[in-house]
mmCIF file of C-alpha atoms and ligand atoms in Angstrom:
data_model
loop_
_atom_site.group_PDB
_atom_site.id
_atom_site.type_symbol
_atom_site.label_atom_id
_atom_site.label_comp_id
_atom_site.label_asym_id
_atom_site.label_seq_id
_atom_site.Cartn_x
_atom_site.Cartn_y
_atom_site.Cartn_z
ATOM 1 C CA MET A 107 9.281 31.343 -34.964
ATOM 2 C CA LYS A 108 9.398 31.113 -31.169
ATOM 3 C CA TYR A 109 8.125 28.038 -29.274
ATOM 4 C CA ASN A 110 7.149 28.235 -25.627
ATOM 5 C CA LEU A 111 8.711 25.303 -23.707
ATOM 6 C CA LYS A 112 5.816 25.404 -21.254
ATOM 7 C CA TYR A 113 3.561 23.982 -23.997
ATOM 8 C CA ILE A 114 6.035 21.739 -25.794
ATOM 9 C CA LEU A 115 7.475 19.807 -22.833
ATOM 10 C CA PRO A 116 4.195 18.144 -21.758
ATOM 11 C CA LEU A 117 3.621 17.017 -25.364
ATOM 12 C CA VAL A 118 7.096 15.431 -25.473
ATOM 13 C CA VAL A 119 6.417 13.579 -22.207
ATOM 14 C CA VAL A 120 3.062 12.278 -23.474
ATOM 15 C CA PHE A 121 4.674 11.117 -26.729
ATOM 16 C CA PHE A 122 7.434 9.087 -25.051
ATOM 17 C CA THR A 123 5.048 7.614 -22.471
ATOM 18 C CA ALA A 124 2.826 6.371 -25.293
ATOM 19 C CA CYS A 125 5.804 4.817 -27.119
ATOM 20 C CA ASN A 126 6.950 3.054 -23.952
ATOM 21 C CA ASN A 127 3.503 1.558 -23.277
ATOM 22 C CA ASN A 128 3.313 0.168 -26.788
ATOM 23 C CA GLN A 129 6.422 -1.933 -26.169
ATOM 24 C CA LYS A 130 4.883 -3.824 -23.232
ATOM 25 C CA THR A 131 3.003 -6.356 -25.332
ATOM 26 C CA GLY A 132 5.042 -9.541 -24.791
ATOM 27 C CA ASN A 133 2.584 -11.129 -22.370
ATOM 28 C CA THR A 134 -0.421 -13.379 -22.838
ATOM 29 C CA LYS A 135 -2.588 -10.441 -21.747
ATOM 30 C CA GLN A 136 -1.741 -6.781 -22.208
ATOM 31 C CA GLN A 137 0.652 -5.696 -19.461
ATOM 32 C CA THR A 138 -1.672 -2.890 -18.447
ATOM 33 C CA GLU A 139 -4.400 -5.448 -17.592
ATOM 34 C CA LEU A 140 -2.138 -7.546 -15.375
ATOM 35 C CA VAL A 141 -1.800 -6.976 -11.646
ATOM 36 C CA PHE A 142 1.567 -8.772 -11.402
ATOM 37 C CA PRO A 143 4.171 -9.552 -14.079
ATOM 38 C CA GLN A 144 3.794 -12.839 -15.952
ATOM 39 C CA GLY A 145 7.368 -13.852 -15.119
ATOM 40 C CA GLU A 146 9.450 -16.561 -16.735
ATOM 41 C CA LYS A 147 8.307 -19.717 -18.512
ATOM 42 C CA ILE A 148 8.444 -22.749 -16.212
ATOM 43 C CA THR A 149 10.860 -25.272 -17.703
ATOM 44 C CA ASN A 150 10.839 -28.059 -15.085
ATOM 45 C CA ALA A 151 8.997 -31.369 -15.524
ATOM 46 C CA ASN A 152 6.375 -30.620 -12.855
ATOM 47 C CA PHE A 153 3.976 -29.042 -15.350
ATOM 48 C CA THR A 154 2.170 -30.089 -18.525
ATOM 49 C CA GLY A 155 1.819 -27.410 -21.211
ATOM 50 C CA THR A 156 3.053 -23.826 -20.941
ATOM 51 C CA ALA A 157 3.018 -21.996 -17.625
ATOM 52 C CA TYR A 158 4.829 -18.944 -16.266
ATOM 53 C CA LEU A 159 5.998 -18.078 -12.757
ATOM 54 C CA GLN A 160 6.738 -14.709 -11.223
ATOM 55 C CA PRO A 161 8.037 -15.140 -7.650
ATOM 56 C CA LEU A 162 6.656 -12.296 -5.514
ATOM 57 C CA MET A 163 7.979 -13.124 -2.058
ATOM 58 C CA ASP A 164 10.299 -15.734 -0.560
ATOM 59 C CA ALA A 165 9.820 -17.175 2.906
ATOM 60 C CA ASP A 166 12.032 -15.588 5.538
ATOM 61 C CA SER A 167 12.381 -15.324 9.322
ATOM 62 C CA LEU A 168 9.291 -13.092 9.520
ATOM 63 C CA ASN A 169 6.940 -14.874 7.093
ATOM 64 C CA SER A 170 7.112 -18.644 6.610
ATOM 65 C CA ILE A 171 5.240 -18.448 3.305
ATOM 66 C CA SER A 172 6.252 -17.906 -0.281
ATOM 67 C CA VAL A 173 4.064 -16.037 -2.753
ATOM 68 C CA GLY A 174 4.112 -16.444 -6.518
ATOM 69 C CA ASN A 175 2.049 -15.414 -9.535
ATOM 70 C CA VAL A 176 1.403 -18.327 -11.917
ATOM 71 C CA THR A 177 -0.061 -18.025 -15.418
ATOM 72 C CA PHE A 178 -1.285 -21.204 -17.139
ATOM 73 C CA GLU A 179 -1.940 -21.141 -20.862
ATOM 74 C CA PRO A 180 -5.083 -23.051 -21.960
ATOM 75 C CA GLY A 181 -4.647 -26.771 -21.241
ATOM 76 C CA ALA A 182 -1.610 -26.237 -18.994
ATOM 77 C CA ARG A 183 -1.601 -27.684 -15.472
ATOM 78 C CA SER A 184 0.649 -28.738 -12.648
ATOM 79 C CA ASN A 185 1.432 -32.366 -11.881
ATOM 80 C CA TRP A 186 -0.239 -33.878 -8.839
ATOM 81 C CA HIS A 187 1.580 -32.541 -5.780
ATOM 82 C CA LEU A 188 1.182 -31.741 -2.096
ATOM 83 C CA HIS A 189 2.310 -29.000 0.241
ATOM 84 C CA PRO A 190 3.400 -30.139 3.751
ATOM 85 C CA ALA A 191 2.134 -26.834 5.235
ATOM 86 C CA GLY A 192 -0.775 -26.280 2.820
ATOM 87 C CA GLN A 193 -1.429 -23.612 0.210
ATOM 88 C CA ILE A 194 -3.876 -20.828 -0.542
ATOM 89 C CA ILE A 195 -4.778 -20.086 -4.160
ATOM 90 C CA LEU A 196 -6.229 -16.711 -5.175
ATOM 91 C CA ALA A 197 -7.784 -16.777 -8.649
ATOM 92 C CA LEU A 198 -6.994 -13.511 -10.445
ATOM 93 C CA ASP A 199 -8.218 -14.027 -13.997
ATOM 94 C CA GLY A 200 -9.397 -16.499 -16.584
ATOM 95 C CA LYS A 201 -10.857 -19.943 -15.939
ATOM 96 C CA GLY A 202 -8.973 -22.619 -14.046
ATOM 97 C CA TYR A 203 -9.357 -26.069 -12.525
ATOM 98 C CA TYR A 204 -8.509 -27.372 -9.061
ATOM 99 C CA GLN A 205 -8.805 -30.967 -7.951
ATOM 100 C CA GLU A 206 -7.943 -32.795 -4.753
ATOM 101 C CA LYS A 207 -7.292 -36.547 -4.864
ATOM 102 C CA GLY A 208 -10.573 -38.412 -4.410
ATOM 103 C CA SER A 209 -12.751 -35.344 -5.126
ATOM 104 C CA THR A 210 -14.241 -33.984 -8.329
ATOM 105 C CA LYS A 211 -12.553 -31.221 -10.288
ATOM 106 C CA ARG A 212 -13.635 -27.650 -9.468
ATOM 107 C CA ILE A 213 -13.806 -24.649 -11.791
ATOM 108 C CA LEU A 214 -11.959 -21.558 -10.573
ATOM 109 C CA GLN A 215 -12.977 -18.069 -11.683
ATOM 110 C CA LYS A 216 -11.588 -14.629 -10.931
ATOM 111 C CA GLY A 217 -12.078 -13.908 -7.236
ATOM 112 C CA ASP A 218 -12.233 -17.543 -6.046
ATOM 113 C CA VAL A 219 -10.143 -18.545 -3.037
ATOM 114 C CA ILE A 220 -8.978 -22.124 -2.416
ATOM 115 C CA LYS A 221 -7.630 -23.321 0.901
ATOM 116 C CA CYS A 222 -5.633 -26.415 0.109
ATOM 117 C CA PRO A 223 -5.031 -28.479 3.275
ATOM 118 C CA PRO A 224 -1.551 -29.727 4.232
ATOM 119 C CA ASN A 225 -0.426 -32.999 2.630
ATOM 120 C CA VAL A 226 -3.488 -33.388 0.374
ATOM 121 C CA PRO A 227 -2.456 -34.386 -3.168
ATOM 122 C CA HIS A 228 -4.001 -32.023 -5.742
ATOM 123 C CA TRP A 229 -3.359 -30.224 -9.011
ATOM 124 C CA HIS A 230 -4.299 -26.867 -10.480
ATOM 125 C CA GLY A 231 -4.198 -25.356 -13.952
ATOM 126 C CA ALA A 232 -6.058 -23.638 -16.764
ATOM 127 C CA SER A 233 -9.226 -24.853 -18.437
ATOM 128 C CA ALA A 234 -8.846 -26.344 -21.902
ATOM 129 C CA ASP A 235 -9.782 -23.166 -23.783
ATOM 130 C CA THR A 236 -9.062 -20.275 -21.393
ATOM 131 C CA GLU A 237 -5.876 -19.245 -19.610
ATOM 132 C CA PHE A 238 -5.799 -18.980 -15.840
ATOM 133 C CA ILE A 239 -3.850 -16.603 -13.582
ATOM 134 C CA GLN A 240 -3.447 -17.337 -9.877
ATOM 135 C CA ILE A 241 -1.515 -16.254 -6.835
ATOM 136 C CA ALA A 242 -0.122 -19.206 -4.855
ATOM 137 C CA ILE A 243 0.614 -18.618 -1.162
ATOM 138 C CA THR A 244 2.526 -21.635 0.060
ATOM 139 C CA GLY A 245 3.480 -22.554 3.625
ATOM 140 C CA ARG A 246 7.180 -23.372 3.834
ATOM 141 C CA GLU A 247 7.769 -24.216 7.501
ATOM 142 C CA LYS A 248 7.247 -27.980 7.045
ATOM 143 C CA GLY A 249 9.342 -28.596 3.947
ATOM 144 C CA PRO A 250 9.168 -28.180 0.185
ATOM 145 C CA THR A 251 6.359 -29.116 -2.192
ATOM 146 C CA VAL A 252 6.302 -32.864 -2.930
ATOM 147 C CA TRP A 253 5.816 -33.479 -6.643
ATOM 148 C CA LEU A 254 3.877 -36.560 -7.759
ATOM 149 C CA GLU A 255 2.679 -38.042 -11.066
ATOM 150 C CA VAL A 256 1.561 -36.211 -14.218
ATOM 151 C CA VAL A 257 -2.151 -35.311 -14.547
ATOM 152 C CA ARG A 258 -3.173 -37.578 -17.425
ATOM 153 C CA ASP A 259 -5.462 -36.224 -20.173
ATOM 154 C CA GLU A 260 -8.269 -38.538 -18.970
ATOM 155 C CA GLU A 261 -8.024 -37.020 -15.484
ATOM 156 C CA TYR A 262 -7.756 -33.471 -16.821
ATOM 157 C CA ASN A 263 -10.783 -33.882 -19.083
ATOM 158 C CA ASP A 264 -12.918 -35.710 -16.495
ATOM 159 C CA GLY A 265 -15.908 -33.917 -14.922
ATOM 160 C CA VAL A 266 -16.867 -30.267 -15.352
ATOM 161 C CA LYS A 267 -15.595 -28.346 -18.364
HETATM 162 MN MN1 MN B 24 -0.614 -26.598 -5.135
#
């Protein structure tokens, strides 16, 4: 029997593409639904719970900002901290919280934008039952992020749910 390569080759390509896609399932959400990679698990003491960071851009001589994709599993959050040159948070997916010192906690949904002023202590993270994915754009020209105390459960659970 004679097979025509013109018909067989596309089938082979489709088969291997399908196999490859099936292997990309190690993330909290399916890889195909994510805009940016989930990155590596954050292992430092500046977070409570499980969070992941994918650095997207480092500050350099042209842009004095760094950009990173952060994924918080439900209940995970940063410690209180401040950014000497401020930070912008772009909410990509899920349901998150953001709170500045002295203000009430806010709920963040996909599409929300937060402009966090310089030197204002705050924290951000996921809601208790839904993960949260955000892009953090952080000004770097006035020094590194200053990490403060842990967000206690009473603080985390206070206010809106
Ligand atoms: Mn921040």
